[in-house]
Structures are given as structure tokens and as C-alpha cells.
Amino acid sequence: MSEKYNPQDIEHKWQEQWEADKLYRAQVDWSKPKHYAVTMLPYPSGDLHIGHWFAMTPSDARARYMRMKGFNVLFPMGFDAFGLPAENAAVQRNIHPAKWTHANVEGMRGQMRSMGAMFDWERETVSCDPDYYRWTEWFFKQFYLNDLAYRGEALVNWSPTLQTVLANEQVIDGKDERTGQPVIQKMMTQWFFRYTRYADEMLDFSQIDWPEPIKIMQTNWIGRSEGARVVFKSEQGDPIEIYTTRPDTLWGATFMVLSPEHPLVEKMTTDAQRSAVEAYIQQAASATEIERMSEDREKTGVFTGGYAINPVNQARIPVWIADYVLITYGTGAIMAVPAHDQRDFEFARKFGLKIQVVIQPEGGTLDGDTMAEAYPGVGYMINSDLFDGTYASEDKGRKNPAINAVIDWLEESGIGREAINYRLRDWLISRQRYWGSPIPIIYREDGTMELVPDDQLPVLLPEDVDFMPTGRSPLTYHEPFFKTADSEGKPARRETDTMDTFMCSSWYWYRYLSPGYDKGPFDPEDAAYWLPVDVYTGGAEHATMHLLYSRWFTKAMRDLGMFDETMEVMRDNDRDPAGLFDEPMLLLRNQGQVLGGERPGDFILATGRYEGEKLFADRVEVVGGPNDVPAGFDGVFGEIVKRTENLLTVKMAGVNRVVEVVPEAQVSIPGIEGENTVNQLKHHLEIQRMSKSKGNVINPDELVAEYGSDTVRAYLMFAFDWEKGGPWDPDGIRGPMRWLNEVWDMVMAGPQAETGDPASERDIERKVHQTIGRVSDGLERFSWNTAIAALMELKNTLRPAAREGKIGREAWHETMRTMLLLMAPFTPHIAEELWASIGGAYSIHQQPWPDYDAEKAKEERVMLVMLVNGKPRGETLVAPDITEAEAVQMALESEVVRRFLNGGQPKKVIFVPARGGQEPKVNV
RNA sequence: GGGGGAGUGGCGGAACUGGCAGACGCGCAUGACUUAGGAUCAUGUCUCUUACGAGGUAAGGGUUCGAGUCCCUUCUUCCCCA
């Protein structure tokens, strides 16, 4: 027996060899078909965790497979390097974000090399490098020059104590995460991209193969609705435009509701109502939009004292303000039709407003005074002048006869017009942070603004900055940065907001193509060959953000002519560019998350009132462990094993106890100053999801040191449903470890006989071809676990046969060669080493993928399964291509079937022919 | 609150268009070899039943010759908006 399998001896060796030979450098080669595979680039948090391996190594396996299939494969890697954690580190540890980030990039790049992936490191891009963000800024300029970027008003999180804007992540439960100070919602001027311009096009997925849930989520996120815009007038004559999806209910509008932020509120408010209105506006400012959209919430609102005229029937209706109307959706004002809209109904009931029925269900007698809930359904229009009797179906938009007729009439009479509305809002890209790409804008003394000229790009982030622990961006108090001059040399102020990091990640796969190129974001010569991205892999959590921004970006680039040159080069090379620049990635697949394994939960002390076994806790304290329980403590204490909302399951003396944390409970969490809330407790107790702060990290470096990279790769691809992910099980890795050990021993042992047993060799050949089919299919379908299961099965078949000398020298070599080729994408190092040991030519990764031969894979005899009423009753050996007539006859004549039919006649006879590796079946 | 998933042995999971549920692996059990075993090898491993057989894919209902797969109701759970 040869030496034992020791991954440490071979993995590093081959990684260096591949690197030295530039084995994975991808070069444009028009004579070969290309394959551009991208996996989402990581944020350089400092530590590569198992989740990165889970996302990247299967993508690598597939890229390797495509290469063996004959494609010229580009598989690059980079870092999404701007973002808040670097700034937090700067405040907490007094390290400059750039330094922190680059150190992390260094470290992670090194860790990533141990994956043995075929990343082309010469194409690495790091989004915080000036060489990269120069082009992020350039994109901003192009969007601005083409009316895709503009300045507008938006609600932001404003801290009155700190006098600064906070990012959403910095706000928890309406308070600043760090200081616990209250945060209010305030309208401020921000930069936007015209996201909704491509809303309709983004609803069209016909050109891309993306997972169905992603398409549904994006569709709902865009939220297209059809309806009408109608102009009401205040009694003073000011127009108040509203948007409605139900213009057929206009006659039932008995009041109007404006968002508290609506510009007309002040003018409409009467003196008598002024103080109430102002108090309400202040109260509304402290609620977040998510809270305001919640339908369960008790409706609140205040009468302005003003009235408006309903343009369809001249009715004088009161105007209210309420926080369930959002300034950022539609027009910030609604007509309220309480009879047919549930939220309006609840509002009207609460404040005693009139409810007027205008859609009557067939044969029904709805009455506004007595109805218990809004009736949004089907019926005939009533109390609607000339439209009385028009049928309102359940269809939306123009398909509904009532809506259709009313829209026509609104347009004829000039009261309103047909309109499409989107839930999607424009993309707010301003961030009040330091560590992001600067916005290349200068504000001049006269109030106008100008763009920073191209030859001055990038606007560099200053390095000599101090971070104050307030959450305020240092750019706002760094004079050398913001004090500048305009094109005429007059004093001017530079924009101190930076761009959303989603901007950086919306175009990085273009930069990979030519990372050093300085005449544009990418070189058309490279782009013409590689684009578009053929396969994109990453987490589904990016469904409505990154993946939608990316589509918008590509469409905008296309319309601004940024691909024109690329298309020219394509045509020069006889490649038709039609439709290739409408979408960034043709095929998308998502992996799930690998969760941390078991770990000790947080230990808490809780006291309060008992109801049976359950404790309603009004005081909860997070402590280090059992040693921190005060003597004589009489509440519930123990480890939290589970948390659902504010229900905690606490393991106390081996018994699980349920603790409900009441909303006003007094909570204390070490490390978070001031008075803590239930929400912070919830936040703190995210016990499952893996992250460094939660202490249940699986460190891939340690696993690699113990088992080797190939085993870790194989385990990650084998033990999970890739799309689902799941908790890490430290024991399961033994399976793949044994597999590789046994493969190693088997190959190293060499052939045990000069000539083998012909029948066994035929069986082996069949198994090999079945395996080629199954492994290829698994790789095509992103079903790594079934592919590896097939390889394990092959090993299980080969090993005893080889050991017993049933495979002759020649067949043995042929079989092992094929098996190693099939393993190469998954476990590249051991495949290379064993390949070399049996005399294969370097490198196995440059060999063609084995051909599948269906004839060789075919079984000679298969079981015919005979079922009665869907239950298997018997089986018999037949030829795989048995005809229906033969099979049916065989079944009907068989003893088992006759016995189960019990002399009766079959209701129906169904024959299912053999297909896809399954046996033929007869059901009677 | 809204949106999207997922519930299959002790565990991870398989079952591609409805067609023998539990492939492959972990764990476990029994035996073998060992000074030893967290090594290796062999066999077994959904439940009930002596057997014939019956039941079984979160719960309940439906469609079908046939349902883990399709439809309806309920429950649980994870993710995203955060």
C-alpha cells in the first residue's frame, strides 16, 4: 500500500503550480466559445467564513466543469469594499477605514486561495480603490447629464441631538443605536436616480433565466398598478392631486386624507385646528415608514378644518391628515372611500365620518351606516350619476368595465387622466457617510451646481480625517475637502454625501473585463467577447436590492450608448449584439445560508408575573452565565434556546420555560449603554445566523488545516440543499473525508489483475457511464449533492471490484481516468495528484469532460413494476424497451396482479415506459 | 405589517415533467480484525406486525388509475424589506 492521503502534502503544491503556470488566466480567444461566470463578490469584513466557501466553491466547480466542456471560462473575484463596518472600526479602534479595509482584503485574498478555486486574480477589483471609484463617479456624471440623476426631497433619519442624518442601519426602534437618542423623520434634499424610468422594462423577465421567486419578488417590489390621477380642489382653489386604482368609486369619496408632510397641510389648516395639527405632525415624525404602513395599527389622524370639492359631484368633503398616507407614495394625498377600502373604513368609523356605498353587490343591500367592514368586491355602481348600473368586476385597471368607463369620462371632462403608479420609488443614493464613493458635484455660491470635470476624477476621499463617535461623516467637518473652487475659481462647497454602496456593486462585472483600462469603465475589445455574464450566483437576500439595481444600471448604460463600441467590435467578429445588453446576467442561481452550529445561547435572568408556567417578564437581564445568578434569585434564569418575536424559550435546570417579554419591559444588555428595549433584545438574540459577534463561527481555515480543502469543498457541496443552506454539522464531514481517503487508497493500490472478468468489466463500464450522466446533470442543474452522491456510488462499486481483481489493467486505467475527470471540478487537488500518479498529462483541469454514451449506460434487464391501484404488488425482469402491449399482458397474467384484482376487472390500465433511469411500470 | 421560501427516518438530505418514498452520507446496532479505537472491514437500520400484510412525506380536506409532488384550509419555521 502506498502512502496515506495527506491533503497538506498536495494542496499547497498544486495551488502554487497552477498559479505559476497561469492555468486560470482567461484571455480573449474568438476561436473558442466563451463562458463568463461570476459569483457575488464579498464584503471585506476581515474574516472569510464558511458562508463564502459555500457560495464560491460550488460556483468554482461549475466554472471548472464548463472549462472541461470546452468553454473559454472567465471566473474573476473582487471586493465590495466601501461600507459602514469600516467606519465603525475607525471609530472604535482608531484605524483609518482604508487601512482596515486593505488589511482585510489582503487577509481574505490569502484565505480564498486555500479554496483552490480557479479565480483569475489578475482581474481582481476592489471597489474602494480610486482606480475603481473614479468610474463609479463617472457613471454618476453620465446619469446626471442624461437626466437619470437628480436632487429631490426624501424622508431621512434625523437625530436632533447630534444634528446629523443617520443611516437606516444606525437606527433601531426609533432610536440611535449607539447613543439611544431619539431619531425623527425629516424631509431633506438628497440625490436620486430615476429608478422608475425602467420599471416597466424591469417587469419583463423574458430574456433571463432567473429563479421564479426572485422574479416574483422583483415584480411585487416594483408594484405596478393601473388607475387614474384625479385633481380635487381645496375650497380656496388649490389643486390637490390624488392617485387611485379605483376611479369607479370616486362618488364614494367622503373625505380626503393628506400625508402629514404634504405641502398643502399648512394652508388648509384652520386656526381652530392648528395646534392639534402641529402636534400630530410632530408625533408622525417619530414613526418609521414601516410602522406607518402596518395595517393592524390603530388609525390615527387629525381634521385640518379645511374642505375640498369632489370634482365628480361637487360634494364638499373634509380634509384630514393621517400618517397612513405616505408622502413618498403616489401623490401624498388620497381620496378616502370608506365603503370600499378597509383602511379608509376603519378611519371613518373611528372618527365618525360618512360612509357612502357606491358599489352594490348583486342582490345586496349594503348600507354605509351598518356595514361591518369595507366591501372591496364585485357589483354595480350606484349613487354615481350617469354611471349607475355599470358593472364593476374584480379585474384591475382597464379590464374592469367600471374603471374603464370612468377613466374615459374623466379624460373627456378634464377632471383626471389614466395613470400608472409604482410602489417602487426612485433610488436614493445619498449616504451621509465617509467611506463611500464621493459624489462629483460642486455647489457654487450662487446656488447652482456643477459637475467635477472628468480630468479631475476621481474626487478622492481625504486620508487625514478624524472620526467623531457621533455617527457624523468626517467629510462634513473636513475643510480641505469641502472647501473648493468652481470652474471660475470662485469659492464653492463640495458635496459631502457619498454614494450608496449598491452603486459600486451595480457594475463590477464590467470592470473585471479590463481592470487596468483608463479610457472608460471597461475595454470594448474585451467586453465584446465576454459579455454578457452567463452565470451569476449569490444569495437570494439580494433579490430586490442589488439584483434590481444591477438590471437598472445595465439598461441605463445601454440607453446612454455605453455599449455602442462594444457592439461594433462584436459585429466585426461576426457576433450579433442584438438583445445582449438588455440584462446584466442571463442566468441566476441562489444559494442559501450556512448557519452556525450549536452553541451556548445567551444566558438571561427574567422576573415578572406568572400565568401558569409562562412568565410575563417585565425585567430581563442578559448575563454571562450560570455564575452570574444572584443568590436567592426567584425568577426564570437559563440559556435561551429559541426566540420567536418576544417569546423566549429558556432552558432552566434542564426544563424549557417560556418567557414572554412585555413591550414595556426593563431590559439590560451588557455592551449597549442606556436603557435597552425589547427590540434591542431581539436584535441581540439573533442566535442562529452566523457572524463573528455571535460566537458560532465555523472557521474554514481550521477545517482546511484538519481535513484539507478538497474535503471541505466536497462536504459543503454534498451535505446541503444548496438553495436552502442549513446549520453546520461538524460530524457530517467524515463522509466526504472517507470518500476521498478511499478513492486515494483505491487509485494508489493500482490494478490488481492483468485481465479482468468480462462481465464485471461490462457492469463497471455501465456504471461509469451512468455516473457521467448523473454528475453532468448535477453540475448543469446546480445540484451538487446528487453529483457527489453519484461519485460516491461509483467508488462503492469500483472498490470491491478492483480489490478482487475483477478489473483488468486496461479497463482499470480507463475507469480511474474517467472517475478522476469527473471528480476534478469538485476536488481539484486530489484529482490532479492522482491523475499524475496514474500517468495523466498535466493538467487534469485542461482535459476534456468525459463523453456520456447512453448505449453503454443502458441496463440490459430491468424490473417491470406491477402496481394495483397505485400500490406496488410485484415485479419481474424484462428488457428495458418492453412495449406497452407486452408489459400489460405480462402484468394481467401475473399471479400477484390476479390475486389483488381478486377476480375483478381493472378500472384503467396505465403503462409508464422506462425513462430517466426509472423502471417501467404497469398500473392496473 | 408586506413580500418570498421551507416543513420527508435519530440527523443532513434524495425522489428531474404526478409513477416502487427514504438514493448518498452522518449517527446508531451487531459481528470481525486489533494491546487499543473517534481506524478499518462485513451486515443491518421509516413504523406496526410472528407472518401474510398494513400504515407512513407538518395537520385536515380535495383532484387522479396513481400525490412528497397539483388545488383548498390550518399550523410551524426561516429569509428579505430592517
GROMACS .gro file of C-alpha atoms in nm, chain A residues 99-446:
model
  348
   99LYS     CA    1  -0.614   5.079   0.618
  100TRP     CA    2  -0.862   4.849   0.787
  101THR     CA    3  -1.021   4.755   0.455
  102HIS     CA    4  -0.698   4.689   0.271
  103ALA     CA    5  -0.564   4.478   0.553
  104ASN     CA    6  -0.883   4.274   0.540
  105VAL     CA    7  -0.862   4.238   0.164
  106GLU     CA    8  -0.506   4.110   0.198
  107GLY     CA    9  -0.605   3.857   0.456
  108MET     CA   10  -0.915   3.736   0.279
  109ARG     CA   11  -0.741   3.703  -0.055
  110GLY     CA   12  -0.493   3.473   0.114
  111GLN     CA   13  -0.771   3.273   0.277
  112MET     CA   14  -0.951   3.246  -0.054
  113ARG     CA   15  -0.650   3.095  -0.223
  114SER     CA   16  -0.685   2.792   0.001
  115MET     CA   17  -1.016   2.716  -0.169
  116GLY     CA   18  -0.823   2.607  -0.473
  117ALA     CA   19  -1.065   2.797  -0.690
  118MET     CA   20  -0.987   2.896  -1.048
  119PHE     CA   21  -1.019   3.270  -0.978
  120ASP     CA   22  -0.830   3.483  -1.223
  121TRP     CA   23  -0.662   3.709  -0.968
  122GLU     CA   24  -0.512   3.934  -1.232
  123ARG     CA   25  -0.859   4.075  -1.277
  124GLU     CA   26  -0.929   4.146  -0.912
  125THR     CA   27  -1.116   4.469  -0.848
  126VAL     CA   28  -1.161   4.644  -0.517
  127SER     CA   29  -1.439   4.900  -0.517
  128CYS     CA   30  -1.272   5.140  -0.272
  129ASP     CA   31  -0.963   5.176  -0.491
  130PRO     CA   32  -0.951   5.520  -0.658
  131ASP     CA   33  -0.898   5.340  -0.985
  132TYR     CA   34  -1.239   5.181  -0.940
  133TYR     CA   35  -1.442   5.458  -0.782
  134ARG     CA   36  -1.317   5.700  -1.043
  135TRP     CA   37  -1.558   5.516  -1.272
  136THR     CA   38  -1.834   5.497  -1.012
  137GLU     CA   39  -1.815   5.877  -1.006
  138TRP     CA   40  -1.800   5.886  -1.384
  139PHE     CA   41  -2.123   5.684  -1.402
  140PHE     CA   42  -2.288   5.933  -1.169
  141LYS     CA   43  -2.188   6.214  -1.403
  142GLN     CA   44  -2.328   6.035  -1.707
  143PHE     CA   45  -2.655   5.974  -1.527
  144TYR     CA   46  -2.670   6.336  -1.418
  145LEU     CA   47  -2.601   6.465  -1.769
  146ASN     CA   48  -2.875   6.244  -1.908
  147ASP     CA   49  -3.143   6.328  -1.656
  148LEU     CA   50  -3.117   5.997  -1.474
  149ALA     CA   51  -2.980   6.161  -1.158
  150TYR     CA   52  -3.149   6.448  -0.979
  151ARG     CA   53  -3.184   6.617  -0.643
  152GLY     CA   54  -3.511   6.573  -0.457
  153GLU     CA   55  -3.671   6.563  -0.117
  154ALA     CA   56  -3.676   6.249   0.093
  155LEU     CA   57  -3.751   6.149   0.447
  156VAL     CA   58  -3.432   6.079   0.634
  157ASN     CA   59  -3.348   5.969   0.988
  158TRP     CA   60  -3.250   6.287   1.165
  159SER     CA   61  -3.102   6.297   1.510
  160PRO     CA   62  -3.194   6.631   1.669
  161THR     CA   63  -2.939   6.581   1.948
  162LEU     CA   64  -2.649   6.504   1.716
  163GLN     CA   65  -2.771   6.734   1.438
  164THR     CA   66  -2.694   6.470   1.182
  165VAL     CA   67  -2.854   6.223   0.947
  166LEU     CA   68  -2.827   5.856   1.032
  167ALA     CA   69  -2.834   5.554   0.806
  168ASN     CA   70  -3.117   5.305   0.849
  169GLU     CA   71  -2.877   5.053   0.999
  170GLN     CA   72  -2.787   5.303   1.267
  171VAL     CA   73  -3.146   5.334   1.385
  172ILE     CA   74  -3.314   5.074   1.599
  173ASP     CA   75  -3.668   5.118   1.725
  174GLY     CA   76  -3.668   5.488   1.651
  175LYS     CA   77  -3.350   5.548   1.845
  176ASP     CA   78  -2.987   5.593   1.759
  177GLU     CA   79  -2.826   5.254   1.801
  178ARG     CA   80  -2.517   5.399   1.963
  179THR     CA   81  -2.645   5.668   2.193
  180GLY     CA   82  -3.008   5.571   2.244
  181GLN     CA   83  -3.113   5.923   2.149
  182PRO     CA   84  -3.445   5.961   1.963
  183VAL     CA   85  -3.442   5.989   1.586
  184ILE     CA   86  -3.709   6.163   1.384
  185GLN     CA   87  -3.813   6.151   1.020
  186LYS     CA   88  -3.734   6.471   0.836
  187MET     CA   89  -3.757   6.582   0.473
  188MET     CA   90  -3.418   6.670   0.328
  189THR     CA   91  -3.264   6.719  -0.014
  190GLN     CA   92  -3.094   6.405  -0.143
  191TRP     CA   93  -2.962   6.260  -0.466
  192PHE     CA   94  -3.179   6.015  -0.659
  193PHE     CA   95  -3.155   5.802  -0.971
  194ARG     CA   96  -3.463   5.768  -1.188
  195TYR     CA   97  -3.526   5.410  -1.096
  196THR     CA   98  -3.889   5.411  -1.206
  197ARG     CA   99  -3.792   5.504  -1.561
  198TYR     CA  100  -3.712   5.139  -1.623
  199ALA     CA  101  -3.989   4.999  -1.403
  200ASP     CA  102  -4.187   4.855  -1.692
  201GLU     CA  103  -3.883   4.710  -1.861
  202MET     CA  104  -3.768   4.554  -1.536
  203LEU     CA  105  -4.102   4.375  -1.513
  204ASP     CA  106  -4.010   4.186  -1.826
  205PHE     CA  107  -3.804   3.877  -1.747
  206SER     CA  108  -3.841   3.711  -2.084
  207GLN     CA  109  -3.472   3.734  -2.169
  208ILE     CA  110  -3.333   3.589  -1.849
  209ASP     CA  111  -3.333   3.256  -1.669
  210TRP     CA  112  -3.370   3.365  -1.309
  211PRO     CA  113  -3.537   3.178  -1.021
  212GLU     CA  114  -3.912   3.221  -1.012
  213PRO     CA  115  -3.921   3.357  -0.652
  214ILE     CA  116  -3.675   3.631  -0.747
  215LYS     CA  117  -3.889   3.734  -1.040
  216ILE     CA  118  -4.200   3.739  -0.822
  217MET     CA  119  -4.026   3.941  -0.552
  218GLN     CA  120  -3.900   4.194  -0.805
  219THR     CA  121  -4.243   4.218  -0.963
  220ASN     CA  122  -4.407   4.283  -0.626
  221TRP     CA  123  -4.132   4.520  -0.530
  222ILE     CA  124  -4.187   4.726  -0.844
  223GLY     CA  125  -4.559   4.710  -0.764
  224ARG     CA  126  -4.712   4.839  -1.084
  225SER     CA  127  -5.073   4.945  -1.051
  226GLU     CA  128  -5.312   5.093  -1.302
  227GLY     CA  129  -5.558   5.365  -1.214
  228ALA     CA  130  -5.614   5.735  -1.252
  229ARG     CA  131  -5.488   6.064  -1.128
  230VAL     CA  132  -5.769   6.298  -1.035
  231VAL     CA  133  -5.745   6.662  -0.929
  232PHE     CA  134  -5.960   6.768  -0.634
  233LYS     CA  135  -5.965   7.132  -0.530
  234SER     CA  136  -5.949   7.285  -0.190
  235GLU     CA  137  -6.216   7.541  -0.108
  236GLN     CA  138  -5.950   7.806  -0.158
  237GLY     CA  139  -5.898   7.670  -0.509
  238ASP     CA  140  -5.566   7.489  -0.462
  239PRO     CA  141  -5.543   7.172  -0.667
  240ILE     CA  142  -5.492   6.851  -0.470
  241GLU     CA  143  -5.391   6.568  -0.696
  242ILE     CA  144  -5.463   6.213  -0.590
  243TYR     CA  145  -5.387   5.874  -0.738
  244THR     CA  146  -5.639   5.593  -0.716
  245THR     CA  147  -5.663   5.242  -0.851
  246ARG     CA  148  -6.040   5.260  -0.806
  247PRO     CA  149  -6.168   5.562  -1.000
  248ASP     CA  150  -6.503   5.381  -1.019
  249THR     CA  151  -6.552   5.464  -0.650
  250LEU     CA  152  -6.491   5.838  -0.686
  251TRP     CA  153  -6.853   5.914  -0.595
  252GLY     CA  154  -6.800   5.741  -0.263
  253ALA     CA  155  -6.515   5.972  -0.160
  254THR     CA  156  -6.649   6.126   0.159
  255PHE     CA  157  -6.328   6.280   0.284
  256MET     CA  158  -5.965   6.330   0.186
  257VAL     CA  159  -5.651   6.241   0.372
  258LEU     CA  160  -5.319   6.417   0.323
  259SER     CA  161  -4.988   6.289   0.442
  260PRO     CA  162  -4.869   6.498   0.741
  261GLU     CA  163  -4.576   6.611   0.526
  262HIS     CA  164  -4.798   6.727   0.238
  263PRO     CA  165  -4.716   7.085   0.130
  264LEU     CA  166  -5.081   7.199   0.143
  265VAL     CA  167  -5.135   7.097   0.503
  266GLU     CA  168  -5.034   7.429   0.645
  267LYS     CA  169  -5.256   7.627   0.412
  268MET     CA  170  -5.560   7.404   0.463
  269THR     CA  171  -5.540   7.408   0.839
  270THR     CA  172  -5.781   7.644   1.012
  271ASP     CA  173  -5.677   7.839   1.318
  272ALA     CA  174  -5.903   7.633   1.538
  273GLN     CA  175  -5.728   7.312   1.434
  274ARG     CA  176  -5.374   7.446   1.412
  275SER     CA  177  -5.238   7.330   1.743
  276ALA     CA  178  -5.384   6.981   1.705
  277VAL     CA  179  -5.244   6.950   1.353
  278GLU     CA  180  -4.900   7.065   1.456
  279ALA     CA  181  -4.892   6.823   1.745
  280TYR     CA  182  -4.993   6.541   1.516
  281ILE     CA  183  -4.724   6.626   1.260
  282GLN     CA  184  -4.465   6.609   1.530
  283GLN     CA  185  -4.594   6.277   1.652
  284ALA     CA  186  -4.595   6.134   1.299
  285ALA     CA  187  -4.231   6.231   1.253
  286SER     CA  188  -4.123   5.982   1.514
  287ALA     CA  189  -4.279   5.683   1.338
  288THR     CA  190  -4.091   5.500   1.068
  289GLU     CA  191  -4.248   5.432   0.733
  290ILE     CA  192  -4.267   5.063   0.806
  291GLU     CA  193  -4.466   5.129   1.118
  292ARG     CA  194  -4.690   5.367   0.929
  293MET     CA  195  -4.766   5.112   0.657
  294SER     CA  196  -4.868   4.846   0.905
  295GLU     CA  197  -5.234   4.763   0.857
  296ASP     CA  198  -5.300   4.642   1.211
  297ARG     CA  199  -5.207   4.969   1.356
  298GLU     CA  200  -5.476   5.175   1.526
  299LYS     CA  201  -5.564   5.451   1.283
  300THR     CA  202  -5.474   5.799   1.394
  301GLY     CA  203  -5.536   6.135   1.233
  302VAL     CA  204  -5.649   6.495   1.276
  303PHE     CA  205  -5.901   6.714   1.091
  304THR     CA  206  -5.735   7.016   0.928
  305GLY     CA  207  -6.053   7.217   0.943
  306GLY     CA  208  -6.036   7.263   0.565
  307TYR     CA  209  -6.261   7.124   0.294
  308ALA     CA  210  -6.216   7.009  -0.062
  309ILE     CA  211  -6.456   6.972  -0.353
  310ASN     CA  212  -6.500   6.632  -0.513
  311PRO     CA  213  -6.478   6.713  -0.885
  312VAL     CA  214  -6.719   6.438  -0.994
  313ASN     CA  215  -7.016   6.551  -0.788
  314GLN     CA  216  -6.910   6.882  -0.632
  315ALA     CA  217  -6.952   6.736  -0.284
  316ARG     CA  218  -6.784   6.935  -0.006
  317ILE     CA  219  -6.570   6.690   0.189
  318PRO     CA  220  -6.346   6.737   0.494
  319VAL     CA  221  -5.968   6.715   0.462
  320TRP     CA  222  -5.777   6.521   0.728
  321ILE     CA  223  -5.418   6.431   0.782
  322ALA     CA  224  -5.311   6.082   0.886
  323ASP     CA  225  -4.982   5.901   0.897
  324TYR     CA  226  -5.107   5.602   0.699
  325VAL     CA  227  -5.080   5.821   0.392
  326LEU     CA  228  -4.717   5.843   0.288
  327ILE     CA  229  -4.572   6.146   0.114
  328THR     CA  230  -4.338   5.919  -0.078
  329TYR     CA  231  -4.609   5.704  -0.236
  330GLY     CA  232  -4.833   5.828  -0.515
  331THR     CA  233  -4.906   6.197  -0.464
  332GLY     CA  234  -4.903   6.202  -0.084
  333ALA     CA  235  -5.278   6.254  -0.078
  334ILE     CA  236  -5.571   6.020  -0.114
  335MET     CA  237  -5.942   6.035  -0.165
  336ALA     CA  238  -6.096   5.824   0.109
  337VAL     CA  239  -6.368   5.584   0.006
  338PRO     CA  240  -6.455   5.419   0.336
  339ALA     CA  241  -6.727   5.194   0.193
  340HIS     CA  242  -6.480   5.016  -0.032
  341ASP     CA  243  -6.137   5.047   0.125
  342GLN     CA  244  -6.061   4.885   0.459
  343ARG     CA  245  -5.814   5.140   0.590
  344ASP     CA  246  -6.042   5.428   0.498
  345PHE     CA  247  -6.329   5.237   0.656
  346GLU     CA  248  -6.150   5.196   0.989
  347PHE     CA  249  -6.055   5.561   0.981
  348ALA     CA  250  -6.411   5.673   0.908
  349ARG     CA  251  -6.559   5.453   1.182
  350LYS     CA  252  -6.310   5.580   1.434
  351PHE     CA  253  -6.372   5.946   1.357
  352GLY     CA  254  -6.741   5.925   1.271
  353LEU     CA  255  -6.705   6.020   0.906
  354LYS     CA  256  -6.966   5.948   0.644
  355ILE     CA  257  -6.961   5.614   0.463
  356GLN     CA  258  -7.123   5.620   0.120
  357VAL     CA  259  -7.179   5.295  -0.069
  358VAL     CA  260  -7.120   5.326  -0.444
  359ILE     CA  261  -7.071   4.962  -0.545
  360GLN     CA  262  -7.365   4.737  -0.462
  361PRO     CA  263  -7.313   4.361  -0.483
  362GLU     CA  264  -7.571   4.178  -0.693
  363GLY     CA  265  -7.890   4.141  -0.491
  364GLY     CA  266  -7.717   4.301  -0.192
  365THR     CA  267  -7.819   4.591   0.019
  366LEU     CA  268  -7.505   4.740   0.166
  367ASP     CA  269  -7.564   5.034   0.392
  368GLY     CA  270  -7.284   5.267   0.496
  369ASP     CA  271  -7.428   5.308   0.845
  370THR     CA  272  -7.447   4.940   0.926
  371MET     CA  273  -7.173   4.765   0.730
  372ALA     CA  274  -6.911   4.594   0.946
  373GLU     CA  275  -6.621   4.621   0.705
  374ALA     CA  276  -6.536   4.772   0.370
  375TYR     CA  277  -6.671   4.597   0.061
  376PRO     CA  278  -6.394   4.591  -0.199
  377GLY     CA  279  -6.567   4.337  -0.423
  378VAL     CA  280  -6.771   4.300  -0.734
  379GLY     CA  281  -7.105   4.469  -0.806
  380TYR     CA  282  -7.290   4.750  -0.979
  381MET     CA  283  -7.220   5.118  -0.941
  382ILE     CA  284  -7.484   5.319  -0.753
  383ASN     CA  285  -7.509   5.680  -0.635
  384SER     CA  286  -7.272   5.762  -0.921
  385ASP     CA  287  -7.484   5.978  -1.153
  386LEU     CA  288  -7.467   5.863  -1.513
  387PHE     CA  289  -7.262   5.554  -1.420
  388ASP     CA  290  -7.530   5.394  -1.207
  389GLY     CA  291  -7.571   5.032  -1.305
  390THR     CA  292  -7.223   4.996  -1.457
  391TYR     CA  293  -7.070   4.661  -1.368
  392ALA     CA  294  -6.754   4.662  -1.158
  393SER     CA  295  -6.568   4.334  -1.197
  394GLU     CA  296  -6.281   4.209  -0.989
  395ASP     CA  297  -6.037   4.298  -1.265
  396LYS     CA  298  -5.783   4.570  -1.218
  397GLY     CA  299  -5.729   4.866  -1.446
  398ARG     CA  300  -5.885   4.898  -1.790
  399LYS     CA  301  -6.006   4.539  -1.787
  400ASN     CA  302  -6.265   4.636  -1.532
  401PRO     CA  303  -6.564   4.785  -1.724
  402ALA     CA  304  -6.646   5.032  -1.447
  403ILE     CA  305  -6.291   5.162  -1.417
  404ASN     CA  306  -6.258   5.172  -1.793
  405ALA     CA  307  -6.573   5.378  -1.839
  406VAL     CA  308  -6.491   5.620  -1.559
  407ILE     CA  309  -6.136   5.680  -1.684
  408ASP     CA  310  -6.269   5.764  -2.031
  409TRP     CA  311  -6.515   6.007  -1.882
  410LEU     CA  312  -6.254   6.165  -1.652
  411GLU     CA  313  -6.031   6.230  -1.951
  412GLU     CA  314  -6.316   6.369  -2.165
  413SER     CA  315  -6.427   6.604  -1.891
  414GLY     CA  316  -6.074   6.705  -1.799
  415ILE     CA  317  -6.107   6.602  -1.434
  416GLY     CA  318  -5.840   6.337  -1.440
  417ARG     CA  319  -5.638   6.102  -1.655
  418GLU     CA  320  -5.536   5.743  -1.672
  419ALA     CA  321  -5.217   5.681  -1.475
  420ILE     CA  322  -4.978   5.407  -1.383
  421ASN     CA  323  -4.827   5.411  -1.039
  422TYR     CA  324  -4.540   5.211  -0.896
  423ARG     CA  325  -4.467   5.107  -0.546
  424LEU     CA  326  -4.104   5.137  -0.649
  425ARG     CA  327  -3.955   5.472  -0.561
  426ASP     CA  328  -3.658   5.639  -0.717
  427TRP     CA  329  -3.324   5.513  -0.596
  428LEU     CA  330  -3.194   5.732  -0.314
  429ILE     CA  331  -2.816   5.716  -0.346
  430SER     CA  332  -2.705   5.981  -0.094
  431ARG     CA  333  -2.538   5.850   0.217
  432GLN     CA  334  -2.417   6.069   0.499
  433ARG     CA  335  -2.101   5.868   0.539
  434TYR     CA  336  -1.732   5.896   0.479
  435TRP     CA  337  -1.647   5.551   0.346
  436GLY     CA  338  -1.817   5.557   0.008
  437SER     CA  339  -1.760   5.688  -0.339
  438PRO     CA  340  -1.776   6.070  -0.341
  439ILE     CA  341  -2.045   6.240  -0.549
  440PRO     CA  342  -1.862   6.458  -0.805
  441ILE     CA  343  -2.070   6.770  -0.754
  442ILE     CA  344  -1.975   7.122  -0.651
  443TYR     CA  345  -2.223   7.376  -0.512
  444ARG     CA  346  -2.148   7.728  -0.623
  445GLU     CA  347  -2.203   8.048  -0.430
  446ASP     CA  348  -2.498   8.144  -0.648
   0.00000   0.00000   0.00000
